[in-house]
Amino acid sequence: ERIRSSHPISGDKIDGDVLFMNRAPGVSLEMFTRSGPEEMVTRDGSMVRGPSPHRLRHDVLRALDSRKVIRAALFDVLFGQCDRHGQNIFVTLDGEMTLIDNDQAFGRGWQRCAVDSVMIPGSEKFTIVRYGNAHVNGDQPPQKNMNIQVLLDYRCHAPGGALGDNFPPKFRKCISWLAAAS
């Protein structure tokens, strides 16, 4: 949303695009794969103490709905999301996913690309999770330990490991409408 205003304390002028948001429920994928949260935001917005990191990883991965992972990956492809990393995916203990920080979609923003998502193999974000940032963007050897974020690869959730043209009905309807409009 575009606003024109001034800061209430400093008086500095504000003239630009701003983004308003709510807290995402759960924890970021990055948080639970790297260390584990001390606190989590529940669906009602309250903060609670987080479970042990091992228990959290186990529970969340078992609870993830493969259809939601596929829809999230298709969302990133359809809208050209170019910054979908583990800090931009929040998950709850019951397997709900919330995608945040969508400002790098539609080819706008600091990075011009078609898609860059931890759920899309071959993209930079996926490759960083698989091999490590120091290897992809530096000169270090690839990491040997598996980062469990690679389990969000959409192929792990698609029947037979591929989508082909087996899209969810609403997605199929949307792309058919888009194809007819062009």
GROMACS .gro file of C-alpha atoms in nm:
model
  182
    1GLU     CA    1   0.000   0.000   0.000
    2ARG     CA    2   0.129   0.350  -0.081
    3ILE     CA    3   0.128   0.599   0.206
    4ARG     CA    4   0.231   0.959   0.268
    5SER     CA    5   0.283   1.048   0.630
    6SER     CA    6   0.540   1.150   0.886
    7HIS     CA    7   0.703   0.968   1.175
    8PRO     CA    8   0.521   1.060   1.500
    9ILE     CA    9   0.841   1.119   1.699
   10SER     CA   10   1.110   1.233   1.456
   11GLY     CA   11   0.883   1.409   1.209
   12ASP     CA   12   1.066   1.242   0.918
   13LYS     CA   13   0.853   1.228   0.604
   14ILE     CA   14   0.734   0.891   0.480
   15ASP     CA   15   0.638   0.858   0.116
   16GLY     CA   16   0.646   0.509  -0.023
   17ASP     CA   17   0.513   0.158  -0.038
   18VAL     CA   18   0.458  -0.016   0.293
   19LEU     CA   19   0.353  -0.365   0.388
   20PHE     CA   20   0.123  -0.443   0.678
   21MET     CA   21   0.113  -0.794   0.821
   22ASN     CA   22   0.023  -1.020   1.109
   23ARG     CA   23   0.247  -1.268   1.288
   24ALA     CA   24   0.262  -1.601   1.110
   25PRO     CA   25   0.165  -1.898   1.326
   26GLY     CA   26   0.432  -2.157   1.404
   27VAL     CA   27   0.803  -2.127   1.344
   28SER     CA   28   1.014  -2.071   1.037
   29LEU     CA   29   1.140  -2.376   0.853
   30GLU     CA   30   1.490  -2.237   0.905
   31MET     CA   31   1.441  -2.216   1.283
   32PHE     CA   32   1.325  -2.570   1.333
   33THR     CA   33   1.583  -2.722   1.098
   34ARG     CA   34   1.879  -2.532   1.244
   35SER     CA   35   1.813  -2.517   1.617
   36GLY     CA   36   1.454  -2.517   1.735
   37PRO     CA   37   1.248  -2.233   1.878
   38GLU     CA   38   1.242  -2.128   2.239
   39GLU     CA   39   0.893  -1.987   2.177
   40MET     CA   40   0.624  -2.034   1.913
   41VAL     CA   41   0.323  -1.829   1.806
   42THR     CA   42  -0.002  -2.028   1.828
   43ARG     CA   43  -0.302  -1.986   1.598
   44ASP     CA   44  -0.464  -1.747   1.845
   45GLY     CA   45  -0.149  -1.530   1.850
   46SER     CA   46  -0.022  -1.624   2.195
   47MET     CA   47   0.337  -1.725   2.262
   48VAL     CA   48   0.414  -2.068   2.408
   49ARG     CA   49   0.735  -2.252   2.494
   50GLY     CA   50   0.855  -2.465   2.203
   51PRO     CA   51   0.902  -2.842   2.222
   52SER     CA   52   1.242  -3.009   2.191
   53PRO     CA   53   1.400  -2.955   1.845
   54HIS     CA   54   1.405  -3.329   1.765
   55ARG     CA   55   1.041  -3.371   1.863
   56LEU     CA   56   0.945  -3.061   1.665
   57ARG     CA   57   1.116  -3.186   1.348
   58HIS     CA   58   0.954  -3.526   1.378
   59ASP     CA   59   0.604  -3.392   1.448
   60VAL     CA   60   0.606  -3.124   1.180
   61LEU     CA   61   0.743  -3.347   0.905
   62ARG     CA   62   0.486  -3.616   0.987
   63ALA     CA   63   0.203  -3.363   0.994
   64LEU     CA   64   0.283  -3.185   0.666
   65ASP     CA   65   0.009  -3.235   0.411
   66SER     CA   66   0.174  -3.321   0.080
   67ARG     CA   67  -0.107  -3.147  -0.111
   68LYS     CA   68  -0.022  -2.823   0.070
   69VAL     CA   69   0.349  -2.856  -0.010
   70ILE     CA   70   0.261  -2.908  -0.378
   71ARG     CA   71   0.023  -2.608  -0.375
   72ALA     CA   72   0.292  -2.394  -0.211
   73ALA     CA   73   0.547  -2.494  -0.478
   74LEU     CA   74   0.293  -2.424  -0.755
   75PHE     CA   75   0.218  -2.085  -0.596
   76ASP     CA   76   0.588  -1.999  -0.611
   77VAL     CA   77   0.609  -2.104  -0.977
   78LEU     CA   78   0.285  -1.933  -1.083
   79PHE     CA   79   0.368  -1.602  -0.917
   80GLY     CA   80   0.741  -1.601  -0.986
   81GLN     CA   81   0.845  -1.605  -0.620
   82CYS     CA   82   1.218  -1.533  -0.618
   83ASP     CA   83   1.299  -1.546  -0.247
   84ARG     CA   84   1.136  -1.855  -0.093
   85HIS     CA   85   1.386  -1.979   0.163
   86GLY     CA   86   1.344  -2.144   0.501
   87GLN     CA   87   1.291  -1.813   0.681
   88ASN     CA   88   0.988  -1.739   0.459
   89ILE     CA   89   0.799  -2.062   0.529
   90PHE     CA   90   0.631  -2.098   0.868
   91VAL     CA   91   0.496  -2.433   0.984
   92THR     CA   92   0.285  -2.535   1.282
   93LEU     CA   93   0.291  -2.857   1.481
   94ASP     CA   94  -0.024  -2.970   1.303
   95GLY     CA   95   0.141  -2.929   0.961
   96GLU     CA   96  -0.008  -2.600   0.847
   97MET     CA   97   0.216  -2.387   0.623
   98THR     CA   98   0.220  -2.010   0.588
   99LEU     CA   99   0.424  -1.848   0.312
  100ILE     CA  100   0.547  -1.502   0.408
  101ASP     CA  101   0.757  -1.226   0.252
  102ASN     CA  102   0.613  -1.242  -0.098
  103ASP     CA  103   0.758  -0.909  -0.212
  104GLN     CA  104   0.993  -1.081  -0.459
  105ALA     CA  105   0.707  -1.216  -0.672
  106PHE     CA  106   0.585  -1.105  -1.014
  107GLY     CA  107   0.939  -1.014  -1.125
  108ARG     CA  108   0.945  -0.709  -0.897
  109GLY     CA  109   1.201  -0.618  -0.637
  110TRP     CA  110   1.575  -0.641  -0.607
  111GLN     CA  111   1.609  -0.971  -0.789
  112ARG     CA  112   1.480  -1.047  -1.137
  113CYS     CA  113   1.418  -1.417  -1.188
  114ALA     CA  114   1.151  -1.665  -1.291
  115VAL     CA  115   1.140  -1.864  -0.965
  116ASP     CA  116   1.373  -1.931  -0.671
  117SER     CA  117   1.221  -2.156  -0.407
  118VAL     CA  118   1.348  -2.415  -0.160
  119MET     CA  119   1.064  -2.637  -0.288
  120ILE     CA  120   1.181  -2.623  -0.653
  121PRO     CA  121   1.485  -2.840  -0.739
  122GLY     CA  122   1.745  -2.666  -0.952
  123SER     CA  123   1.667  -2.322  -0.813
  124GLU     CA  124   1.937  -2.140  -0.617
  125LYS     CA  125   1.748  -2.156  -0.284
  126PHE     CA  126   1.705  -2.534  -0.319
  127THR     CA  127   2.070  -2.577  -0.419
  128ILE     CA  128   2.186  -2.372  -0.119
  129VAL     CA  129   1.985  -2.596   0.114
  130ARG     CA  130   2.122  -2.908  -0.058
  131TYR     CA  131   2.491  -2.813  -0.085
  132GLY     CA  132   2.535  -2.515   0.149
  133ASN     CA  133   2.568  -2.142   0.086
  134ALA     CA  134   2.947  -2.150   0.124
  135HIS     CA  135   2.963  -2.393  -0.171
  136VAL     CA  136   2.701  -2.231  -0.397
  137ASN     CA  137   2.812  -1.870  -0.341
  138GLY     CA  138   3.171  -1.932  -0.234
  139ASP     CA  139   3.456  -2.172  -0.286
  140GLN     CA  140   3.394  -2.430  -0.012
  141PRO     CA  141   3.324  -2.797  -0.083
  142PRO     CA  142   2.959  -2.904  -0.070
  143GLN     CA  143   2.818  -2.984   0.274
  144LYS     CA  144   2.789  -3.353   0.355
  145ASN     CA  145   2.519  -3.338   0.624
  146MET     CA  146   2.164  -3.340   0.495
  147ASN     CA  147   1.954  -3.033   0.565
  148ILE     CA  148   1.600  -3.158   0.622
  149GLN     CA  149   1.464  -2.859   0.431
  150VAL     CA  150   1.529  -3.064   0.115
  151LEU     CA  151   1.229  -3.274   0.221
  152LEU     CA  152   1.008  -2.988   0.101
  153ASP     CA  153   1.116  -3.068  -0.256
  154TYR     CA  154   0.775  -3.092  -0.423
  155ARG     CA  155   0.879  -3.423  -0.584
  156CYS     CA  156   0.886  -3.584  -0.238
  157HIS     CA  157   0.516  -3.500  -0.207
  158ALA     CA  158   0.390  -3.572  -0.561
  159PRO     CA  159   0.260  -3.918  -0.651
  160GLY     CA  160   0.539  -4.097  -0.835
  161GLY     CA  161   0.775  -3.805  -0.768
  162ALA     CA  162   0.640  -3.585  -1.050
  163LEU     CA  163   0.342  -3.362  -1.125
  164GLY     CA  164   0.337  -3.371  -1.505
  165ASP     CA  165   0.000  -3.212  -1.578
  166ASN     CA  166  -0.167  -3.361  -1.269
  167PHE     CA  167  -0.246  -3.021  -1.114
  168PRO     CA  168  -0.489  -2.950  -0.831
  169PRO     CA  169  -0.831  -2.850  -0.975
  170LYS     CA  170  -0.817  -2.481  -0.871
  171PHE     CA  171  -0.465  -2.444  -1.009
  172ARG     CA  172  -0.568  -2.609  -1.337
  173LYS     CA  173  -0.866  -2.371  -1.364
  174CYS     CA  174  -0.641  -2.070  -1.296
  175ILE     CA  175  -0.377  -2.159  -1.555
  176SER     CA  176  -0.647  -2.243  -1.811
  177TRP     CA  177  -0.799  -1.900  -1.753
  178LEU     CA  178  -0.458  -1.733  -1.781
  179ALA     CA  179  -0.377  -1.924  -2.102
  180ALA     CA  180  -0.708  -1.819  -2.258
  181ALA     CA  181  -0.651  -1.455  -2.161
  182SER     CA  182  -0.316  -1.424  -2.340
   0.00000   0.00000   0.00000
